[in-house]
Amino acid sequence: MYRYFKTIRLFWSTAFASQLEYQLNFLIELLAMLGTLLGSVFILSLFFTGGRQLGDWTWESALVIQGVYTFLDGLTNALLRPNLTEIVNYVREGTLDYVLLKPIDSQFWLSVKKFSFAGLPEIILGLSIVFWASIQTGSSFSIYSLSVFIISLFIGFIILYSVWFLIAASSIWFVKTWNATEVLRALLAAGRYPISAYPIILRFIFTLVLPVAFLTTFPAEAILGDLKLHILFFGLMLSSVFFVLSRLFWKFALRHYTSASS
Amino acid sequence: MPGFKGTLKHFFDRKTFEVHAVTDVSFKITRGEIVGFLGANGAGKTTLLKMMCGLIHPSRGLVDVCGFSPQRRQTAFLKEITLVMGQKQQLIWDLPPMDSFYVNAAVYGLADFEAKERINELADMLEIGEELTRPVRKLSLGQRMKAELLVALLHKPSVLFLDEPTLGLDVNAQARVRSFLSEYNKKTGATILLTSHYMADITALCPRVICIHKGNLFYDGDLDSLANSLSPSREVKVELKNPCSRDQFDKYGEIQDFNDRFISLLVSRDKLTEIISNLLTNFDIIDLEISDPPIDQLIGELFIKGEVN
């Protein structure tokens, strides 16, 4: 286990060093990130001036969802996108060979190799919005609601990761699957708004088929103290199923790996 | 089918078919051997190498490396082997090789002091030092290959799979990689399996070669007897003191080249000594040279013919 922690530490410190290697690029990345932040703050301000109700959510509680969304988007930019979109390249160029011959779990390697620090401010902003907005709604935090919140965030992240990884793993057969991951990002964007803001059919789909509700709505409900415990358990089960599925699928995919020519 | 129409057809109607990259190949390699795999492009060398390190699952047959079944890729097995591909690199492009070394050391569970010791030892053998702290993208191909070898050997593997490790290197760099590999083999007793298109690599390193042609094994043995079986004759060049006529030499062998004082003959190996002594007694000879036809040429012909005599 210690070996895995040490590996992550070295992965991320080298990732940081690689990003610093190109000063201008890093500065532009910081600027781009600042732009994204301003953009999301602007969208939020539109919410404030609206004054309408979204589903059965007040503006303040809808803002919590925005916070969760921003947090997940930051995590996506920091971890999921740099790593999972890279799998396609590993397959296409055949450098996956090197990964598969390391005495370390290949899914672990491919999932945490990189870390983009440009995602960090979004993560911090997201969390700040969550806490600020939930204070505005007048709800008070308890150790209980905080831990349920953390667990449900974790559930949401695992689901997003697993679905994304499943798609990326299919590149073993289809080689290029970048477009599919874009669909996934659109799906995450659907989580910007409370599930109850959608028509009933979409609500059903977003909860059970494409579990968007677990990404943003449920964690927001958790911090607001509204999350039903059975949903949390269902989420734990669903995320475990997705995660196990992603591992099984990866093992299955590797049996079909043919490697690229030398 | 080329062209736009072909592209469309390929998009909608994609046919898959089975290709047998390697069939009916069996051999045994003992610990500490250096074995070269020979074959034309697409003969199946790389497929074979990848099956042995567990990257490709054979559809039929059995592979056993150090008592492991490679395709299961158990940790204990992976710690025993390493793969170096001349065409692909595992070093982090934007960072000095040193950073990649420590990442790999962590992956293999080496402690920092162990890794440091090992890096120094290998760097000495490879005659590389200061370059290891420069970003990989600024290194020459030769320096990069040395660093690639270093990172691949950090965990003291006992079986080395090398897929064209000297590809694209200049003659000196090739020679240095070769001498390193042979030194490493002597020092550690590691088994080395390599493919190369440079015959010099094979002749310098591999007492034993395995030839693959169209996915089949057609020769497994030492390089010298391969050369013998490929060309049963040797080339004898003679420089005479006095000009002689061409027909005087007809009975000794096949005349390759003739201009009154220089004669080049192809003489079969089993009659070589007899013919040489005859030549020396019958003619006034200033200089005599016996040589093998160049091995690359022989192997090249072999790949075209596809069989050993």
Coordinates of N, CA and C in Angstrom, one line a residue, chain A residues 2-4 6-19 21-22 93-104 106 108-109 113 173-174 251 254-262, chain B residues 46 50 53-57 71 73 75 77-79 81-90 92-96 99-100 102-112 135 137-138 148 163-164:
Chain A
Y2 N 1.9 1.2 0.8 CA 2.9 2.3 0.9 C 3.4 2.6 -0.5
R3 N 3.7 1.5 -1.2 CA 4.3 1.7 -2.5 C 3.4 2.5 -3.4
Y4 N 2.0 2.2 -3.3 CA 1.1 3.0 -4.1 C 1.1 4.5 -3.8
K6 N 3.5 6.2 -2.4 CA 4.8 6.8 -2.8 C 4.7 7.0 -4.4
T7 N 4.2 6.1 -5.1 CA 4.0 6.2 -6.5 C 3.2 7.4 -6.9
I8 N 2.0 7.6 -6.2 CA 1.2 8.7 -6.5 C 1.9 10.0 -6.2
R9 N 2.6 10.1 -5.1 CA 3.4 11.3 -4.8 C 4.4 11.6 -5.9
L10 N 5.1 10.6 -6.4 CA 6.0 10.9 -7.5 C 5.4 11.2 -8.8
F11 N 4.2 10.5 -9.1 CA 3.5 10.8 -10.3 C 3.1 12.3 -10.3
W12 N 2.6 12.7 -9.2 CA 2.0 14.1 -9.2 C 3.1 15.1 -9.1
S13 N 4.2 14.8 -8.4 CA 5.3 15.8 -8.4 C 5.9 15.9 -9.8
T14 N 6.1 14.8 -10.5 CA 6.6 14.9 -11.8 C 5.6 15.6 -12.8
A15 N 4.3 15.3 -12.5 CA 3.3 16.0 -13.3 C 3.4 17.5 -13.2
F16 N 3.6 17.9 -11.9 CA 3.7 19.4 -11.7 C 5.0 19.9 -12.3
A17 N 6.1 19.2 -12.2 CA 7.3 19.6 -12.8 C 7.2 19.7 -14.3
S18 N 6.5 18.7 -14.9 CA 6.3 18.8 -16.4 C 5.5 20.0 -16.8
Q19 N 4.5 20.4 -16.0 CA 3.7 21.5 -16.3 C 4.4 22.8 -16.2
E21 N 7.5 23.1 -16.8 CA 8.6 23.1 -17.8 C 8.3 24.1 -18.9
Y22 N 7.1 24.3 -19.2 CA 6.7 25.3 -20.2 C 6.1 26.5 -19.6
E93 N -0.5 4.4 -29.6 CA 0.9 4.4 -29.8 C 1.6 3.2 -29.3
G94 N 0.9 2.3 -28.6 CA 1.4 1.1 -28.1 C 2.3 1.2 -26.9
T95 N 2.3 2.4 -26.2 CA 3.1 2.6 -25.0 C 2.4 2.0 -23.8
L96 N 1.2 1.5 -24.1 CA 0.5 0.7 -23.0 C 1.3 -0.5 -22.6
D97 N 2.1 -1.0 -23.6 CA 3.0 -2.1 -23.3 C 3.8 -1.9 -22.0
Y98 N 4.4 -0.7 -21.9 CA 5.2 -0.4 -20.8 C 4.4 -0.4 -19.5
V99 N 3.2 0.1 -19.5 CA 2.4 0.2 -18.4 C 2.0 -1.2 -17.9
L100 N 1.7 -2.1 -18.9 CA 1.2 -3.4 -18.6 C 2.3 -4.3 -18.0
L101 N 3.6 -3.9 -18.2 CA 4.7 -4.7 -17.7 C 5.2 -4.2 -16.4
K102 N 4.5 -3.2 -15.8 CA 4.9 -2.7 -14.5 C 4.2 -3.6 -13.4
P103 N 5.0 -3.9 -12.4 CA 4.3 -4.7 -11.3 C 3.4 -3.8 -10.4
I104 N 2.5 -3.2 -11.1 CA 1.6 -2.3 -10.4 C 0.3 -2.4 -11.1
S106 N -2.5 -1.8 -13.5 CA -2.5 -0.9 -14.7 C -3.6 0.1 -14.6
F108 N -4.8 1.5 -12.0 CA -4.3 2.5 -11.0 C -3.4 3.4 -11.8
W109 N -2.4 2.9 -12.5 CA -1.4 3.7 -13.2 C -2.1 4.7 -14.2
K113 N -1.9 8.7 -13.1 CA -0.5 9.1 -13.6 C -0.3 10.6 -13.6
W173 N -10.5 -1.7 -28.4 CA -11.1 -2.2 -29.6 C -11.2 -1.1 -30.7
F174 N -11.7 0.1 -30.2 CA -12.0 1.1 -31.2 C -10.9 2.1 -31.4
K251 N -10.1 -5.7 -17.3 CA -9.4 -7.0 -17.4 C -9.8 -7.7 -18.7
L254 N -8.2 -6.1 -21.7 CA -6.8 -6.4 -21.9 C -6.5 -7.8 -22.6
R255 N -7.5 -8.7 -22.5 CA -7.4 -10.0 -23.2 C -7.4 -9.8 -24.7
H256 N -8.0 -8.6 -25.1 CA -8.1 -8.4 -26.5 C -7.1 -7.4 -27.0
Y257 N -6.2 -7.0 -26.1 CA -5.2 -6.0 -26.5 C -4.2 -6.6 -27.5
T258 N -4.0 -6.0 -28.6 CA -3.1 -6.6 -29.6 C -1.8 -5.8 -29.7
S259 N -1.7 -4.7 -29.0 CA -0.5 -3.8 -29.0 C -0.3 -3.2 -30.4
A260 N 0.3 -2.1 -30.4 CA 0.6 -1.5 -31.7 C 1.9 -2.0 -32.3
S261 N 2.1 -1.9 -33.6 CA 3.3 -2.5 -34.2 C 4.5 -1.7 -33.7
S262 N 5.6 -2.3 -33.7 CA 6.8 -1.6 -33.2 C 7.4 -0.7 -34.4
Chain B
T46 N 8.4 -9.5 -33.3 CA 7.9 -8.6 -32.2 C 6.7 -9.4 -31.5
K50 N 6.5 -10.2 -27.6 CA 5.4 -9.7 -26.8 C 4.6 -10.9 -26.2
C53 N 6.7 -11.8 -23.1 CA 6.6 -10.9 -21.9 C 5.1 -10.8 -21.5
G54 N 4.2 -11.5 -22.1 CA 2.8 -11.5 -21.6 C 1.9 -10.4 -22.1
L55 N 2.3 -9.7 -23.1 CA 1.5 -8.6 -23.7 C 0.4 -9.2 -24.6
I56 N 0.8 -10.2 -25.3 CA -0.2 -10.8 -26.3 C -0.5 -12.2 -25.8
H57 N -1.7 -12.6 -25.8 CA -2.1 -13.9 -25.4 C -2.1 -14.8 -26.6
Q71 N 1.3 -14.5 -19.7 CA 0.1 -13.8 -19.9 C -0.7 -13.5 -18.6
R73 N 0.8 -12.2 -16.1 CA 1.5 -11.0 -15.6 C 1.5 -10.9 -14.1
T75 N 3.0 -10.3 -10.4 CA 4.0 -9.3 -10.0 C 5.4 -10.0 -9.9
F77 N 6.6 -12.3 -11.7 CA 7.1 -12.4 -13.0 C 7.6 -11.1 -13.6
L78 N 6.8 -10.1 -13.4 CA 7.1 -8.7 -14.0 C 8.3 -8.2 -13.4
K79 N 8.6 -8.6 -12.1 CA 9.9 -8.1 -11.5 C 11.1 -8.8 -12.1
I81 N 11.4 -9.5 -15.4 CA 11.7 -9.2 -16.8 C 11.7 -7.7 -17.1
T82 N 12.2 -7.4 -18.3 CA 12.1 -6.0 -18.7 C 11.9 -6.0 -20.2
L83 N 11.3 -4.9 -20.7 CA 11.2 -4.8 -22.2 C 11.7 -3.4 -22.6
V84 N 12.6 -3.4 -23.6 CA 13.0 -2.2 -24.2 C 12.7 -2.2 -25.6
M85 N 12.0 -1.1 -26.1 CA 11.6 -1.1 -27.5 C 12.3 0.2 -28.1
G86 N 13.1 -0.1 -29.1 CA 13.8 1.0 -29.7 C 12.9 2.1 -30.3
Q87 N 11.7 1.7 -30.6 CA 10.8 2.7 -31.2 C 9.9 3.5 -30.2
K88 N 9.7 2.9 -29.0 CA 8.8 3.5 -28.1 C 9.6 3.9 -26.8
Q89 N 9.2 5.0 -26.2 CA 10.0 5.3 -25.0 C 9.1 5.4 -23.8
Q90 N 9.7 5.1 -22.7 CA 8.9 5.2 -21.5 C 9.3 6.4 -20.6
I92 N 9.7 10.2 -19.3 CA 8.8 11.3 -19.4 C 9.5 12.4 -20.2
W93 N 8.9 12.7 -21.3 CA 9.5 13.5 -22.4 C 10.0 14.9 -21.9
D94 N 9.3 15.6 -21.0 CA 9.6 16.9 -20.7 C 10.5 17.0 -19.4
L95 N 10.8 15.9 -18.8 CA 11.6 16.0 -17.6 C 12.9 15.2 -17.8
P96 N 13.9 15.5 -16.9 CA 15.2 14.8 -17.0 C 14.9 13.3 -16.7
D99 N 14.1 11.9 -13.1 CA 12.7 11.9 -12.5 C 12.0 10.6 -12.8
S100 N 12.2 10.2 -14.1 CA 11.5 8.9 -14.5 C 12.1 7.7 -13.7
Y102 N 13.2 7.7 -10.7 CA 12.7 7.5 -9.3 C 11.2 7.1 -9.3
V103 N 10.5 7.5 -10.4 CA 9.1 7.0 -10.5 C 9.1 5.5 -10.6
N104 N 9.9 5.0 -11.5 CA 10.0 3.6 -11.7 C 10.5 2.9 -10.5
A105 N 11.4 3.5 -9.8 CA 11.9 2.8 -8.6 C 10.8 2.7 -7.6
A106 N 9.9 3.7 -7.5 CA 8.8 3.6 -6.6 C 7.8 2.5 -7.0
V107 N 7.6 2.4 -8.3 CA 6.7 1.4 -8.8 C 7.2 0.0 -8.5
Y108 N 8.5 -0.2 -8.6 CA 9.1 -1.5 -8.3 C 9.4 -1.7 -6.8
G109 N 9.0 -0.7 -6.0 CA 9.2 -0.8 -4.6 C 10.6 -0.7 -4.1
L110 N 11.5 0.0 -4.9 CA 12.9 0.1 -4.5 C 13.0 1.3 -3.5
A111 N 13.8 1.1 -2.5 CA 14.0 2.3 -1.6 C 14.9 3.3 -2.3
D112 N 14.8 4.5 -1.8 CA 15.6 5.6 -2.5 C 17.1 5.3 -2.6
P135 N 16.4 17.6 -19.5 CA 15.1 17.1 -20.0 C 15.3 16.1 -21.2
R137 N 13.8 15.5 -23.9 CA 13.6 16.0 -25.2 C 14.8 16.7 -25.7
K138 N 15.8 17.1 -24.8 CA 17.0 17.8 -25.3 C 18.2 16.8 -25.4
E148 N 17.0 5.0 -21.6 CA 15.9 4.0 -21.7 C 16.4 2.7 -21.1
D163 N 13.7 -5.1 -28.2 CA 13.2 -5.0 -29.5 C 13.8 -3.9 -30.2
E164 N 14.8 -4.3 -31.1 CA 15.6 -3.3 -31.8 C 16.1 -2.2 -30.9

